[in-house]
mmCIF file of C-alpha atoms and ligand atoms in Angstrom:
data_model
loop_
_atom_site.group_PDB
_atom_site.id
_atom_site.type_symbol
_atom_site.label_atom_id
_atom_site.label_comp_id
_atom_site.label_asym_id
_atom_site.label_seq_id
_atom_site.Cartn_x
_atom_site.Cartn_y
_atom_site.Cartn_z
ATOM 1 C CA MET A 1085 0.000 0.000 0.000
ATOM 2 C CA ASP A 1086 1.744 3.142 -1.194
ATOM 3 C CA LEU A 1087 -0.139 6.195 0.044
ATOM 4 C CA ALA A 1088 2.332 8.843 -1.118
ATOM 5 C CA ASN A 1089 0.360 11.738 -2.605
ATOM 6 C CA LYS A 1090 -2.789 9.617 -2.820
ATOM 7 C CA CYS A 1091 -6.161 11.152 -1.997
ATOM 8 C CA ALA A 1092 -7.755 9.939 1.250
ATOM 9 C CA ILE A 1093 -11.100 11.182 2.563
ATOM 10 C CA VAL A 1094 -11.987 10.825 6.242
ATOM 11 C CA THR A 1095 -15.550 11.586 7.303
ATOM 12 C CA GLY A 1096 -15.944 12.683 10.882
ATOM 13 C CA GLY A 1097 -12.279 13.565 10.471
ATOM 14 C CA ALA A 1098 -12.333 16.622 12.706
ATOM 15 C CA HIS A 1099 -12.412 14.770 16.043
ATOM 16 C CA GLY A 1100 -11.806 11.442 17.750
ATOM 17 C CA ILE A 1101 -11.164 8.313 15.686
ATOM 18 C CA GLY A 1102 -11.536 10.206 12.391
ATOM 19 C CA ARG A 1103 -8.999 12.802 13.481
ATOM 20 C CA ALA A 1104 -6.567 10.013 14.398
ATOM 21 C CA LEU A 1105 -7.170 8.290 11.040
ATOM 22 C CA ALA A 1106 -6.534 11.579 9.216
ATOM 23 C CA GLU A 1107 -3.239 12.016 11.069
ATOM 24 C CA ARG A 1108 -2.164 8.408 10.462
ATOM 25 C CA LEU A 1109 -2.916 8.565 6.731
ATOM 26 C CA ALA A 1110 -1.168 11.928 6.398
ATOM 27 C CA SER A 1111 1.920 10.587 8.178
ATOM 28 C CA ALA A 1112 2.064 7.881 5.477
ATOM 29 C CA GLY A 1113 2.085 10.569 2.792
ATOM 30 C CA ALA A 1114 -1.591 10.698 1.809
ATOM 31 C CA ARG A 1115 -3.284 13.941 0.822
ATOM 32 C CA VAL A 1116 -6.089 14.000 3.341
ATOM 33 C CA VAL A 1117 -9.543 15.532 3.038
ATOM 34 C CA VAL A 1118 -11.174 16.134 6.403
ATOM 35 C CA ALA A 1119 -14.953 15.969 5.954
ATOM 36 C CA ASP A 1120 -17.064 16.855 8.950
ATOM 37 C CA LEU A 1121 -20.135 18.746 10.128
ATOM 38 C CA HIS A 1122 -17.958 20.830 12.441
ATOM 39 C CA ALA A 1123 -16.382 23.602 10.337
ATOM 40 C CA GLU A 1124 -13.923 25.085 12.835
ATOM 41 C CA ARG A 1125 -12.464 21.746 13.902
ATOM 42 C CA SER A 1126 -12.293 20.589 10.264
ATOM 43 C CA VAL A 1127 -10.154 23.583 9.339
ATOM 44 C CA LYS A 1128 -7.883 22.982 12.338
ATOM 45 C CA ILE A 1129 -7.298 19.287 11.564
ATOM 46 C CA ALA A 1130 -6.948 19.860 7.811
ATOM 47 C CA ASN A 1131 -4.222 22.419 8.564
ATOM 48 C CA ARG A 1132 -2.553 20.061 10.998
ATOM 49 C CA VAL A 1133 -2.358 17.236 8.426
ATOM 50 C CA GLY A 1134 -1.498 19.519 5.512
ATOM 51 C CA GLY A 1135 -4.707 18.614 3.726
ATOM 52 C CA MET A 1136 -8.017 20.275 2.972
ATOM 53 C CA HIS A 1137 -11.442 20.306 4.590
ATOM 54 C CA VAL A 1138 -14.989 20.013 3.298
ATOM 55 C CA VAL A 1139 -17.919 20.740 5.592
ATOM 56 C CA CYS A 1140 -20.309 17.943 4.870
ATOM 57 C CA ASP A 1141 -23.236 16.028 6.336
ATOM 58 C CA VAL A 1142 -22.595 12.408 5.356
ATOM 59 C CA SER A 1143 -26.290 11.581 5.536
ATOM 60 C CA ASP A 1144 -26.941 13.709 2.436
ATOM 61 C CA PRO A 1145 -26.104 11.839 -0.803
ATOM 62 C CA GLY A 1146 -25.719 15.146 -2.697
ATOM 63 C CA ALA A 1147 -23.246 16.427 -0.105
ATOM 64 C CA VAL A 1148 -21.233 13.191 -0.348
ATOM 65 C CA ALA A 1149 -21.146 13.497 -4.156
ATOM 66 C CA HIS A 1150 -19.937 17.083 -3.763
ATOM 67 C CA LEU A 1151 -17.310 15.972 -1.231
ATOM 68 C CA VAL A 1152 -15.887 13.339 -3.585
ATOM 69 C CA ALA A 1153 -15.927 15.686 -6.592
ATOM 70 C CA THR A 1154 -14.157 18.429 -4.613
ATOM 71 C CA ALA A 1155 -11.569 16.015 -3.227
ATOM 72 C CA GLU A 1156 -10.835 14.544 -6.665
ATOM 73 C CA SER A 1157 -10.510 17.936 -8.334
ATOM 74 C CA GLU A 1158 -7.923 19.011 -5.703
ATOM 75 C CA PHE A 1159 -6.102 15.794 -4.805
ATOM 76 C CA GLY A 1160 -6.850 13.325 -7.624
ATOM 77 C CA PRO A 1161 -8.763 10.021 -7.588
ATOM 78 C CA VAL A 1162 -9.900 8.815 -4.189
ATOM 79 C CA TYR A 1163 -7.635 5.981 -3.079
ATOM 80 C CA VAL A 1164 -8.905 5.649 0.503
ATOM 81 C CA PHE A 1165 -12.357 6.498 1.820
ATOM 82 C CA CYS A 1166 -12.761 6.297 5.582
ATOM 83 C CA SER A 1167 -16.472 6.265 6.299
ATOM 84 C CA ASN A 1168 -16.125 7.074 9.961
ATOM 85 C CA ALA A 1169 -18.704 9.712 10.994
ATOM 86 C CA GLY A 1170 -21.404 8.418 13.271
ATOM 87 C CA MET A 1171 -23.841 9.390 15.988
ATOM 88 C CA THR A 1172 -25.413 7.951 19.130
ATOM 89 C CA ASP A 1173 -29.125 7.596 19.770
ATOM 90 C CA GLN A 1174 -31.029 10.804 20.381
ATOM 91 C CA GLY A 1175 -34.228 9.097 21.409
ATOM 92 C CA VAL A 1176 -35.006 6.545 24.100
ATOM 93 C CA ASP A 1177 -35.074 3.210 22.350
ATOM 94 C CA LEU A 1178 -38.610 2.221 21.263
ATOM 95 C CA GLU A 1179 -39.937 5.663 22.269
ATOM 96 C CA SER A 1180 -37.660 7.385 19.727
ATOM 97 C CA THR A 1181 -39.520 9.552 17.259
ATOM 98 C CA VAL A 1182 -39.800 8.756 13.555
ATOM 99 C CA GLU A 1183 -37.421 11.659 12.840
ATOM 100 C CA GLN A 1184 -34.842 10.412 15.361
ATOM 101 C CA ILE A 1185 -34.923 6.910 13.888
ATOM 102 C CA HIS A 1186 -34.599 8.157 10.304
ATOM 103 C CA ARG A 1187 -31.683 10.384 11.308
ATOM 104 C CA ILE A 1188 -29.605 7.614 12.859
ATOM 105 C CA VAL A 1189 -30.313 5.304 9.904
ATOM 106 C CA ASP A 1190 -29.173 8.058 7.528
ATOM 107 C CA VAL A 1191 -25.966 8.863 9.428
ATOM 108 C CA ASN A 1192 -24.823 5.460 10.714
ATOM 109 C CA MET A 1193 -25.999 3.209 7.901
ATOM 110 C CA LEU A 1194 -26.893 4.900 4.619
ATOM 111 C CA ALA A 1195 -23.873 7.228 4.642
ATOM 112 C CA HIS A 1196 -21.715 4.151 3.957
ATOM 113 C CA VAL A 1197 -23.858 3.403 0.898
ATOM 114 C CA TRP A 1198 -23.694 6.961 -0.494
ATOM 115 C CA ALA A 1199 -19.900 6.961 -0.134
ATOM 116 C CA ALA A 1200 -19.515 3.573 -1.806
ATOM 117 C CA GLN A 1201 -21.727 4.640 -4.716
ATOM 118 C CA GLU A 1202 -19.470 7.631 -5.302
ATOM 119 C CA VAL A 1203 -16.049 6.026 -5.011
ATOM 120 C CA ILE A 1204 -16.275 2.332 -5.905
ATOM 121 C CA PRO A 1205 -16.812 2.725 -9.689
ATOM 122 C CA GLY A 1206 -13.576 4.743 -10.036
ATOM 123 C CA MET A 1207 -11.684 2.373 -7.754
ATOM 124 C CA VAL A 1208 -12.846 -0.589 -9.843
ATOM 125 C CA GLU A 1209 -11.713 1.176 -13.014
ATOM 126 C CA ARG A 1210 -8.272 1.625 -11.449
ATOM 127 C CA SER A 1211 -8.411 -1.897 -9.886
ATOM 128 C CA GLU A 1212 -7.421 -0.436 -6.516
ATOM 129 C CA GLY A 1213 -9.066 1.259 -3.566
ATOM 130 C CA TYR A 1214 -9.550 1.061 0.175
ATOM 131 C CA LEU A 1215 -12.726 1.505 2.184
ATOM 132 C CA VAL A 1216 -12.317 1.859 5.930
ATOM 133 C CA GLN A 1217 -15.647 1.620 7.727
ATOM 134 C CA THR A 1218 -15.736 2.717 11.349
ATOM 135 C CA ILE A 1219 -18.542 0.610 12.725
ATOM 136 C CA SER A 1220 -18.612 -0.643 16.347
ATOM 137 C CA SER A 1221 -18.515 -3.714 18.531
ATOM 138 C CA ALA A 1222 -22.276 -3.060 18.770
ATOM 139 C CA SER A 1223 -22.530 -4.588 15.280
ATOM 140 C CA LEU A 1224 -21.167 -7.908 16.523
ATOM 141 C CA ILE A 1225 -22.226 -8.305 20.148
ATOM 142 C CA THR A 1226 -24.825 -5.545 20.751
ATOM 143 C CA GLY A 1227 -24.090 -4.885 24.458
ATOM 144 C CA PRO A 1228 -25.487 -1.840 26.267
ATOM 145 C CA SER A 1229 -25.956 0.395 23.208
ATOM 146 C CA GLY A 1230 -29.290 1.978 22.349
ATOM 147 C CA MET A 1231 -31.773 0.612 19.855
ATOM 148 C CA GLY A 1232 -30.960 2.786 16.841
ATOM 149 C CA TYR A 1233 -27.212 2.548 17.347
ATOM 150 C CA THR A 1234 -27.402 -1.249 17.564
ATOM 151 C CA PHE A 1235 -29.396 -1.937 14.453
ATOM 152 C CA THR A 1236 -27.721 0.735 12.312
ATOM 153 C CA LYS A 1237 -24.266 -0.626 13.172
ATOM 154 C CA HIS A 1238 -25.451 -4.155 12.344
ATOM 155 C CA GLY A 1239 -26.690 -2.808 9.008
ATOM 156 C CA ALA A 1240 -23.404 -1.018 8.361
ATOM 157 C CA LEU A 1241 -21.477 -4.245 8.942
ATOM 158 C CA GLY A 1242 -23.856 -6.135 6.656
ATOM 159 C CA PHE A 1243 -23.269 -3.571 3.916
ATOM 160 C CA ALA A 1244 -19.480 -3.733 4.376
ATOM 161 C CA GLU A 1245 -19.609 -7.528 4.151
ATOM 162 C CA TRP A 1246 -21.641 -7.261 0.953
ATOM 163 C CA VAL A 1247 -19.097 -4.857 -0.593
ATOM 164 C CA ALA A 1248 -16.183 -7.108 0.396
ATOM 165 C CA LEU A 1249 -17.907 -10.192 -1.024
ATOM 166 C CA ASN A 1250 -18.732 -8.538 -4.316
ATOM 167 C CA TYR A 1251 -15.713 -6.305 -4.926
ATOM 168 C CA ALA A 1252 -12.628 -7.952 -3.390
ATOM 169 C CA HIS A 1253 -11.686 -9.604 -6.707
ATOM 170 C CA LEU A 1254 -12.012 -6.182 -8.404
ATOM 171 C CA GLY A 1255 -9.332 -4.577 -6.239
ATOM 172 C CA ILE A 1256 -11.413 -3.154 -3.393
ATOM 173 C CA THR A 1257 -10.129 -3.738 0.141
ATOM 174 C CA VAL A 1258 -12.706 -3.283 2.902
ATOM 175 C CA THR A 1259 -11.608 -2.864 6.515
ATOM 176 C CA CYS A 1260 -14.129 -2.596 9.356
ATOM 177 C CA LEU A 1261 -13.051 -1.018 12.590
ATOM 178 C CA CYS A 1262 -15.254 -2.375 15.388
ATOM 179 C CA PRO A 1263 -14.086 -0.990 18.722
ATOM 180 C CA ASN A 1264 -15.850 -1.004 22.040
ATOM 181 C CA ALA A 1265 -15.173 2.057 24.237
ATOM 182 C CA VAL A 1266 -12.851 4.705 22.736
ATOM 183 C CA ASP A 1267 -11.796 7.944 24.439
ATOM 184 C CA THR A 1268 -13.486 10.400 22.049
ATOM 185 C CA GLY A 1269 -16.351 12.850 21.861
ATOM 186 C CA PHE A 1270 -18.686 9.868 22.139
ATOM 187 C CA LEU A 1271 -17.469 9.405 25.712
ATOM 188 C CA GLY A 1272 -17.261 13.094 26.591
ATOM 189 C CA ARG A 1273 -13.713 13.890 25.433
ATOM 190 C CA ASN A 1274 -13.169 17.377 24.017
ATOM 191 C CA GLU A 1275 -9.994 17.432 21.938
ATOM 192 C CA ASP A 1276 -10.015 21.234 21.723
ATOM 193 C CA ASP A 1277 -8.978 21.566 25.355
ATOM 194 C CA GLY A 1278 -8.263 17.968 26.401
ATOM 195 C CA THR A 1279 -11.095 17.873 28.956
ATOM 196 C CA THR A 1280 -13.572 15.072 29.527
ATOM 197 C CA THR A 1281 -17.037 14.906 31.038
ATOM 198 C CA LEU A 1282 -16.824 11.141 31.583
ATOM 199 C CA ASP A 1283 -16.896 10.520 35.321
ATOM 200 C CA PRO A 1284 -14.417 7.982 36.707
ATOM 201 C CA ALA A 1285 -17.131 5.561 37.879
ATOM 202 C CA HIS A 1286 -18.674 5.398 34.413
ATOM 203 C CA ARG A 1287 -15.236 4.970 32.880
ATOM 204 C CA THR A 1288 -14.547 2.010 35.154
ATOM 205 C CA ALA A 1289 -17.910 0.471 34.287
ATOM 206 C CA LEU A 1290 -17.023 0.654 30.589
ATOM 207 C CA GLY A 1291 -14.011 -1.617 31.062
ATOM 208 C CA GLU A 1292 -11.069 -1.013 28.762
ATOM 209 C CA VAL A 1293 -11.207 2.421 27.103
ATOM 210 C CA VAL A 1294 -8.735 2.603 24.224
ATOM 211 C CA SER A 1295 -7.283 5.633 22.465
ATOM 212 C CA PRO A 1296 -8.364 6.810 18.998
ATOM 213 C CA GLU A 1297 -4.683 6.530 18.008
ATOM 214 C CA LEU A 1298 -4.680 2.785 18.737
ATOM 215 C CA CYS A 1299 -7.819 2.380 16.588
ATOM 216 C CA ALA A 1300 -6.244 4.320 13.711
ATOM 217 C CA GLU A 1301 -2.985 2.354 13.917
ATOM 218 C CA MET A 1302 -4.807 -0.988 13.919
ATOM 219 C CA ALA A 1303 -7.045 0.052 11.008
ATOM 220 C CA PHE A 1304 -3.998 1.242 9.082
ATOM 221 C CA ASP A 1305 -2.186 -2.074 9.599
ATOM 222 C CA ALA A 1306 -5.290 -4.033 8.562
ATOM 223 C CA MET A 1307 -5.628 -1.987 5.361
ATOM 224 C CA GLY A 1308 -2.051 -2.822 4.419
ATOM 225 C CA GLU A 1309 -2.629 -6.503 5.144
ATOM 226 C CA GLY A 1310 -6.024 -6.568 3.409
ATOM 227 C CA ARG A 1311 -7.824 -7.643 6.603
ATOM 228 C CA PHE A 1312 -11.560 -7.105 7.034
ATOM 229 C CA LEU A 1313 -12.133 -7.028 10.790
ATOM 230 C CA VAL A 1314 -10.287 -4.844 13.299
ATOM 231 C CA LEU A 1315 -11.022 -5.455 16.971
ATOM 232 C CA PRO A 1316 -9.121 -3.114 19.315
ATOM 233 C CA HIS A 1317 -10.750 -4.925 22.257
ATOM 234 C CA PRO A 1318 -9.934 -8.666 22.041
ATOM 235 C CA ARG A 1319 -12.838 -9.585 24.358
ATOM 236 C CA VAL A 1320 -15.239 -8.470 21.599
ATOM 237 C CA GLY A 1321 -13.924 -11.259 19.355
ATOM 238 C CA GLU A 1322 -14.235 -13.763 22.190
ATOM 239 C CA SER A 1323 -17.844 -12.771 22.867
ATOM 240 C CA PHE A 1324 -18.636 -12.860 19.136
ATOM 241 C CA ALA A 1325 -17.281 -16.419 18.956
ATOM 242 C CA ARG A 1326 -19.421 -17.452 21.969
ATOM 243 C CA LYS A 1327 -22.459 -15.943 20.240
ATOM 244 C CA ALA A 1328 -21.771 -17.843 17.014
ATOM 245 C CA ASN A 1329 -21.329 -21.106 18.928
ATOM 246 C CA ASP A 1330 -24.540 -20.848 20.940
ATOM 247 C CA TYR A 1331 -26.765 -17.851 20.126
ATOM 248 C CA ASP A 1332 -29.459 -18.627 22.717
ATOM 249 C CA ARG A 1333 -26.966 -19.066 25.552
ATOM 250 C CA TRP A 1334 -25.260 -15.822 24.535
ATOM 251 C CA LEU A 1335 -28.606 -13.945 24.464
ATOM 252 C CA ASP A 1336 -29.549 -15.269 27.894
ATOM 253 C CA GLY A 1337 -26.152 -14.402 29.415
ATOM 254 C CA THR A 1338 -26.092 -10.938 27.855
ATOM 255 C CA ASN A 1339 -29.654 -10.211 28.962
ATOM 256 C CA ARG A 1340 -28.613 -10.915 32.565
ATOM 257 C CA ARG A 1341 -25.453 -8.843 32.251
ATOM 258 C CA LEU A 1342 -27.308 -5.832 30.860
ATOM 259 C CA ARG A 1343 -29.963 -6.039 33.589
ATOM 260 C CA ARG A 1344 -27.260 -6.212 36.269
ATOM 261 C CA MET A 1345 -25.615 -3.141 34.670
ATOM 262 C CA ARG A 1346 -28.960 -1.330 35.019
ATOM 263 C CA GLY A 1347 -29.008 -2.203 38.707
ATOM 264 C CA GLU A 1348 -31.826 -4.772 38.433
ATOM 265 C CA ASP A 1349 -32.005 -7.826 40.662
ATOM 266 C CA VAL A 1350 -31.156 -10.787 38.445
HETATM 267 N N1 NAD B 50 -15.992 6.352 20.883
HETATM 268 C C1 NAD B 50 -16.468 5.133 20.994
HETATM 269 O O1 NAD B 50 -16.562 4.583 22.123
HETATM 270 C C2 NAD B 50 -16.869 4.377 19.755
HETATM 271 C C3 NAD B 50 -17.030 2.975 19.862
HETATM 272 C C4 NAD B 50 -17.382 2.276 18.715
HETATM 273 C C5 NAD B 50 -17.579 2.932 17.529
HETATM 274 N N2 NAD B 50 -17.444 4.294 17.460
HETATM 275 C C6 NAD B 50 -17.685 4.936 16.177
HETATM 276 O O2 NAD B 50 -16.583 5.751 15.846
HETATM 277 C C7 NAD B 50 -17.007 6.718 14.875
HETATM 278 C C8 NAD B 50 -16.354 8.060 15.184
HETATM 279 O O3 NAD B 50 -16.824 8.535 16.424
HETATM 280 P P1 NAD B 50 -15.834 9.037 17.575
HETATM 281 O O4 NAD B 50 -15.897 8.057 18.663
HETATM 282 O O5 NAD B 50 -14.546 9.406 17.018
HETATM 283 O O6 NAD B 50 -16.662 10.323 18.080
HETATM 284 P P2 NAD B 50 -16.355 11.902 18.014
HETATM 285 O O7 NAD B 50 -17.602 12.521 18.509
HETATM 286 O O8 NAD B 50 -15.091 12.205 18.715
HETATM 287 O O9 NAD B 50 -16.156 12.217 16.474
HETATM 288 C C9 NAD B 50 -17.217 12.096 15.558
HETATM 289 C C10 NAD B 50 -17.029 13.142 14.471
HETATM 290 O O10 NAD B 50 -18.030 12.879 13.461
HETATM 291 C C11 NAD B 50 -18.615 14.120 13.084
HETATM 292 N N3 NAD B 50 -19.967 13.863 12.572
HETATM 293 C C12 NAD B 50 -21.041 13.427 13.257
HETATM 294 N N4 NAD B 50 -22.107 13.322 12.451
HETATM 295 C C13 NAD B 50 -21.701 13.697 11.215
HETATM 296 C C14 NAD B 50 -22.348 13.818 9.966
HETATM 297 N N5 NAD B 50 -23.658 13.536 9.836
HETATM 298 N N6 NAD B 50 -21.627 14.223 8.902
HETATM 299 C C15 NAD B 50 -20.309 14.531 9.048
HETATM 300 N N7 NAD B 50 -19.653 14.454 10.209
HETATM 301 C C16 NAD B 50 -20.334 14.045 11.287
HETATM 302 C C17 NAD B 50 -18.608 14.954 14.367
HETATM 303 O O11 NAD B 50 -18.719 16.347 14.075
HETATM 304 C C18 NAD B 50 -17.260 14.565 14.961
HETATM 305 O O12 NAD B 50 -16.219 15.408 14.520
HETATM 306 C C19 NAD B 50 -18.537 6.702 14.907
HETATM 307 O O13 NAD B 50 -19.034 6.044 13.762
HETATM 308 C C20 NAD B 50 -18.855 5.872 16.150
HETATM 309 O O14 NAD B 50 -20.080 5.202 16.039
HETATM 310 C C21 NAD B 50 -17.082 5.017 18.552
#
């Protein structure tokens, strides 16, 4: 994988895992496009990595088309697309509103489709391209995540699998980053000033909290090796294997664990 002067787009690239991916790709010589909703942070990170920024809502297929066209006109054909932007649930599980459910589907699931529609045809023509999908351990083992987050991340993994199955022989490498807890904006980290709103008790309850840099490094290595699944938390793989071996037992055990986490008598 030679990234020197190649165009790499990172959505959600202004903070957290996306910011770390942008820095890792830039350090390997890529010309990085930071695409994010947050204008000020996008400018800051684009400057830091010597790239450019595009303010973009990944849920909007027109905005994603504009992003890819702008990136290609400045930096040449897209070689790497990191579909990383994502959101947590805004509503309370089944009580979420129709608008809240549509929004999380658009951002966490369909954004991957809009990106792939824009970049895969060119990558196939050139017989080379990398898609990095930041998904979540919630796509493999569910855990304590909310309703919308859980099913949209499952859908995102299903789509990534479909792309890998249908495009690997045409030169497309798909890598899915599926971490559990990462020290980012999702967990209250503010990279502008280095503060966090995550209280120590909650942090302990989350178990191992890894850095966005570790996620970026592992995703980068997997790209180079053409590996699909990246699990920064090994216990996620172990739980996934237990689920595959005995789904009902896994459901029963996880149901009890989640109820205990909520303070219920089990
Ligand atoms: N932090 C975790 O514990 C964790 C665990 C598993 C998976 N993830 C996934 O990692 C990805 C990145 O999140 P993070 O943890 O770095 O959080 P973060 O909040 O630090 O960064 C997310 C970035 O995405 C941007 N963004 C959000 N919605 C967008 C949209 N519609 N269009 C463009 N940009 C948008 C935000 O402005 C922000 O800069 C997400 O897909 C998330 O689901 C995070």
